[in-house]
Coordinates of C-alpha atoms in Angstrom, one line a residue:
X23 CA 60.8 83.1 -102.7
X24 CA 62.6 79.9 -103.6
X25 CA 66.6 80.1 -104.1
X26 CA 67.1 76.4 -102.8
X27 CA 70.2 74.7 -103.9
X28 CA 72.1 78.0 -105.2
X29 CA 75.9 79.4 -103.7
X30 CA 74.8 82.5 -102.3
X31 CA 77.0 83.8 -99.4
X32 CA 76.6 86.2 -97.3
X33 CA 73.8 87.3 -94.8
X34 CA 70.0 87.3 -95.5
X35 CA 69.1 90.9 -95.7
X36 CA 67.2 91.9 -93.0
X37 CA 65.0 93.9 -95.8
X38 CA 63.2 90.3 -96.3
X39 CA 61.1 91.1 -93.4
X40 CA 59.7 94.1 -95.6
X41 CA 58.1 92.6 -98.4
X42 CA 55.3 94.6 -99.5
X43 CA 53.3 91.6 -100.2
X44 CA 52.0 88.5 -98.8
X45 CA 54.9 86.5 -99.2
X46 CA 53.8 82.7 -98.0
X47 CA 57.5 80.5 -98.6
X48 CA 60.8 81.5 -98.1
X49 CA 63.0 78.2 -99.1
X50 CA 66.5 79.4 -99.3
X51 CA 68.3 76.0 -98.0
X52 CA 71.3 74.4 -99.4
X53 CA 73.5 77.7 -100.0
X54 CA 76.8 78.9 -97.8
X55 CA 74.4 81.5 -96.1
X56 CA 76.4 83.2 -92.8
X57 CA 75.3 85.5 -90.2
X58 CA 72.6 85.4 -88.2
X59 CA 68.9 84.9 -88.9
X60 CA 67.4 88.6 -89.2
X61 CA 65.0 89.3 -86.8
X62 CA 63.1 91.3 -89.4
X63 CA 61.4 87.9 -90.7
X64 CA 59.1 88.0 -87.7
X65 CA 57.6 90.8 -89.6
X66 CA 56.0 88.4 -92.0
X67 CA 52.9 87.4 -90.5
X68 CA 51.8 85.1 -94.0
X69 CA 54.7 83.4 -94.3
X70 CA 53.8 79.6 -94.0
X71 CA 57.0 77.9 -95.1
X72 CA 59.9 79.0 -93.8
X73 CA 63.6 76.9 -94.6
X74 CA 66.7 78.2 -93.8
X75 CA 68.3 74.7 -93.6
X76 CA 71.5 73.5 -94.8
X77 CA 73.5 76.4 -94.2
X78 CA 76.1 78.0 -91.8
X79 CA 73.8 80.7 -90.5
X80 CA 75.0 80.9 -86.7
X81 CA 73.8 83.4 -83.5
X82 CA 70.0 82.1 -81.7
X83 CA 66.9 81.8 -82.8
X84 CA 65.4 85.1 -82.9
X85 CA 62.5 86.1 -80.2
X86 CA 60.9 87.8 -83.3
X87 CA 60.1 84.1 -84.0
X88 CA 56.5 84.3 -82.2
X89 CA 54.9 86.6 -84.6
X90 CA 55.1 83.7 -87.6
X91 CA 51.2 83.3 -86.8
X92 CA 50.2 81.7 -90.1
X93 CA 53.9 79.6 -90.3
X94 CA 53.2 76.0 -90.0
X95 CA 57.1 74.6 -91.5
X96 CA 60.4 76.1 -89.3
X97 CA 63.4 74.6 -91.1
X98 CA 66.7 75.9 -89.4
X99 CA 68.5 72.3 -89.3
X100 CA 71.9 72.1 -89.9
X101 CA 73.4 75.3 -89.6
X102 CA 75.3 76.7 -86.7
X103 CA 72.7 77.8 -84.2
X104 CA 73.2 77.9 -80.6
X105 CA 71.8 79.2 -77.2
X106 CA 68.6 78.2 -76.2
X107 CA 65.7 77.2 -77.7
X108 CA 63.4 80.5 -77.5
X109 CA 59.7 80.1 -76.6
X110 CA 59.4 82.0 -79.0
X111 CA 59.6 79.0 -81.9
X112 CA 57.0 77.1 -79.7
X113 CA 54.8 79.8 -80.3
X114 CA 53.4 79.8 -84.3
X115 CA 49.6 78.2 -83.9
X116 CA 49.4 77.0 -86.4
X117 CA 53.0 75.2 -86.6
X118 CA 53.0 71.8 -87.8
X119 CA 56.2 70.7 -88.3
X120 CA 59.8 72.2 -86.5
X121 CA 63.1 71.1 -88.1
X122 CA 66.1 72.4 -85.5
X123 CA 68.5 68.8 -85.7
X124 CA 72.4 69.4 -86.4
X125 CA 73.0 73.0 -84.5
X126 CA 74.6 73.5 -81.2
X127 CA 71.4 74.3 -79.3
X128 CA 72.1 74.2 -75.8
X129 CA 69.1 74.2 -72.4
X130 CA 66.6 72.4 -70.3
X131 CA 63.3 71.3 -71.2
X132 CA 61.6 73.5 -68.4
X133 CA 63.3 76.4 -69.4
X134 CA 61.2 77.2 -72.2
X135 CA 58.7 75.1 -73.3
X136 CA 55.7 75.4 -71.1
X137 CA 51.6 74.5 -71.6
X138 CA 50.8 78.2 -72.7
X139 CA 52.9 78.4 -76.0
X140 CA 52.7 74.7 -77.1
X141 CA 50.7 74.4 -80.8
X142 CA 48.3 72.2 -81.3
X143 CA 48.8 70.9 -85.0
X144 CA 52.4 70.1 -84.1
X145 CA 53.0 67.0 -86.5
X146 CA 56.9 66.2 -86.7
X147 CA 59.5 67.6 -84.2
X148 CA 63.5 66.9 -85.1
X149 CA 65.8 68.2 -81.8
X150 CA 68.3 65.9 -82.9
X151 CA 72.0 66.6 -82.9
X152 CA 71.8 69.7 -80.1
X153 CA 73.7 70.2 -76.7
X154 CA 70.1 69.8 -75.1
X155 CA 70.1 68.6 -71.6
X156 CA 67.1 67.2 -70.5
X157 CA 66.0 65.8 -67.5
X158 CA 64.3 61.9 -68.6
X159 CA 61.1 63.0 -67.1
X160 CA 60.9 65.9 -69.7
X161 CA 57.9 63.6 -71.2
X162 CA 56.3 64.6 -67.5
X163 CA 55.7 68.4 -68.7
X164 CA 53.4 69.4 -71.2
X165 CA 53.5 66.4 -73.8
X166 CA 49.7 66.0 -73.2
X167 CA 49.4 69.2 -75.3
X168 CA 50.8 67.3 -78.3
X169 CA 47.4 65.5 -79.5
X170 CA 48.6 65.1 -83.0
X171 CA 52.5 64.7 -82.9
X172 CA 53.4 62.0 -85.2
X173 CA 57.1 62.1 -84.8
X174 CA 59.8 63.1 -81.9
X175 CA 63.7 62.6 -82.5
X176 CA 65.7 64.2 -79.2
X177 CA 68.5 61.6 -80.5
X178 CA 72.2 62.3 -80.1
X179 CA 71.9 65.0 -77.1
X180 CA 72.0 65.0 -73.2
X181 CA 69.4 63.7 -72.2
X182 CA 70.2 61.9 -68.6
X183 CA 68.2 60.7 -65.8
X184 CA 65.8 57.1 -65.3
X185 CA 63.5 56.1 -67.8
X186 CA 61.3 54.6 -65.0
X187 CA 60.9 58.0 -63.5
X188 CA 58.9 59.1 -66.4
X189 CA 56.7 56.4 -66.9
X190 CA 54.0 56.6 -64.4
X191 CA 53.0 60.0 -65.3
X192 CA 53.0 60.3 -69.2
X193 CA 49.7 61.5 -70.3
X194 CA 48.4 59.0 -72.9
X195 CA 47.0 61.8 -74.9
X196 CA 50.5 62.3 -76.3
X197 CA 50.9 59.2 -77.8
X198 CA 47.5 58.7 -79.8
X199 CA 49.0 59.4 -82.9
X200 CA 52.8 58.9 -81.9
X201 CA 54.5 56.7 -84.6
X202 CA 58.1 57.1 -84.1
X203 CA 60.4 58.2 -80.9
X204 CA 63.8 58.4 -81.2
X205 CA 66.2 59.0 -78.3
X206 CA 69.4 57.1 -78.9
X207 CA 72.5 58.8 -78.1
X208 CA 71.6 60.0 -75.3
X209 CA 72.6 59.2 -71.3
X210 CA 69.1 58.2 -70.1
X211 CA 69.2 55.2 -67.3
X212 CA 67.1 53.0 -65.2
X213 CA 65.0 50.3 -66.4
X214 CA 62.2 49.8 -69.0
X215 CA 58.8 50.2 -67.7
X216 CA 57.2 46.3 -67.7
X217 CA 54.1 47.4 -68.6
X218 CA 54.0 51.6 -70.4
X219 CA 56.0 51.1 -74.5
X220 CA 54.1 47.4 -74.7
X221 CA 50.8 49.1 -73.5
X222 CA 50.7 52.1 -75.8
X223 CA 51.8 50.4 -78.9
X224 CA 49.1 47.7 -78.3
X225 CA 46.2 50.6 -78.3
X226 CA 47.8 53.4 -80.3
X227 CA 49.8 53.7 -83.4
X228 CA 53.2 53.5 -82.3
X229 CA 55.3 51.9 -84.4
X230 CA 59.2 52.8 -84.0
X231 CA 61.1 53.5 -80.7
X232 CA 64.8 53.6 -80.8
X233 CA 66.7 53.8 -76.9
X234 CA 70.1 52.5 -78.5
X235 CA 73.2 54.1 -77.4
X236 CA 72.0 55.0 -73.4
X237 CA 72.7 53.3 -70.3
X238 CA 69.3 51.6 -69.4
X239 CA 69.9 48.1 -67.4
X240 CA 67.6 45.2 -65.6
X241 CA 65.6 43.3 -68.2
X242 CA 63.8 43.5 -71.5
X243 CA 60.0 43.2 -71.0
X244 CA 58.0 40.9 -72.8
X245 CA 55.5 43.2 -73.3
X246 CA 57.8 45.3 -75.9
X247 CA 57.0 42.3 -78.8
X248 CA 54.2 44.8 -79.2
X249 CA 56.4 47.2 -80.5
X250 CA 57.4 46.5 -84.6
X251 CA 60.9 48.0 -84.5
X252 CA 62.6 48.7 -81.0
X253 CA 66.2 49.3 -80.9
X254 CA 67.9 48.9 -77.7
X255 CA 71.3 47.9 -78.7
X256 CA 74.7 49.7 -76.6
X257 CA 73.3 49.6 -73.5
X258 CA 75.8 47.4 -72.1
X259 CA 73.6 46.5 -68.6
X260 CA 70.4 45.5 -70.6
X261 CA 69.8 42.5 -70.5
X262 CA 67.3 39.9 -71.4
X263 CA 66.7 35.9 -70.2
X264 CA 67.4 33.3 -72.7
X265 CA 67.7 33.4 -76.4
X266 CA 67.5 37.0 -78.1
X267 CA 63.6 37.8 -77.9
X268 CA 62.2 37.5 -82.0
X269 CA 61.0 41.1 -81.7
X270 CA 64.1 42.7 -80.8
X271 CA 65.5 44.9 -84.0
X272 CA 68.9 43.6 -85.0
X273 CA 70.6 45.5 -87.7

């Protein structure tokens, strides 16, 4: 079912979630949808593509959510969503990529995502643009489950607390295929970790880390030239010794 890019208003019938046959896309972004999303969907247990993006569909993401066992695309970005993020959307197995930026998604990392519902294949993961207020030392929890994530935006939220309280105990697991992080925008302090960012992208794939727009201070490690694009700018206590080091990204 594709009916991407139309002007359809109104809800999405909760009759969807009755197809009679094995329905595998449902792409119905980019229309002037309203309501909530029908928990009815979670009926459809061969959907695989599911995008509801670009729309003003409003309410929280439905606990019916878990059930999607053969959905590896969730695309609710940039609608009107809000509440917490259920465990529910953690759930899918065989989820691969999860699209939630631009909503008004509210909560703490703890209080839903936990090692039990966390799936494997997870490729590209977009929390940008929430009310999400995380603790820094989210990346303490769980992130070792994420052997394949690729990409992690958490940019323009709440994030608060010292980045050098998360650094001793990240599991390097989670970064083996890492290749961009994003958290700019957010309120995270302390000081960057002398030895963790430089490390990683020196043995794994990193390539991208943006911590622009926060309130880290001390000094910028030499160790970060590893790193091909790091953006630090607006955070008025960093500092750095000398001239502006060659590897820092100025745009």
């Amino acid at each position: 079912l594709n009916v991407t890019g139309n002007k359809f208003t109104g809800e999405i019938p909760s009759s969807y979630g009755s197809f009679k046959f094995n329905i595998r896309s449902i792409l119905m972004a980019n229309n002037n949808l309203t309501g909530p999303i029908p928990s009815e969907l979670g009926n459809l247990g061969t959907l695989v593509n599911l995008d509801l993006s670009n729309n003003m569909l409003n309410g929280s993401i439905p606990a019916s959510a878990e059930n999607l066992t053969s959905v590896e695309v969730i695309n609710f970005s940039y609608n009107n969503l809000s509440g917490d993020i259920s465990p529910a959307v953690w759930k899918p197995a065989k989820l691969r990529e999860l699209y939630l930026q631009g909503n008004s998604i509210e909560g703490t990392f703890a209080s839903f995502l936990g090692l039990s519902v966390l799936p494997p294949e997870l490729i590209r993961v977009d929390l940008s643009q929430n009310n999400i207020g995380w603790s820094a030392d989210f990346f303490k929890v769980s992130f070792g489950s994420f052997p394949q994530l690729g990409m992690l935006n958490v940019s323009h939220n709440h994030l608060y607390g010292a980045m050098t309280d998360l650094c001793p105990s990240i599991p390097c697991g989670f970064y083996k295929r890492l290749f961009s992080l994003d958290l700019s925008h957010n309120n995270i302090s302390g000081s960057l970790s002398n030895e963790l960012w430089g490390a990683i992208a020196r043995d794994y794939v990193l390539q991208t880390v943006d911590l622009s727009n926060n309130d880290l201070s001390g000094n910028i490690p030499i160790t970060y030239s590893n790193l091909p694009n790091l953006d630090v700018r607006d955070n008025p206590n960093l500092a750095w010794s000398g001239s502006l080091p060659s590897f820092l990204q100025v745009q």
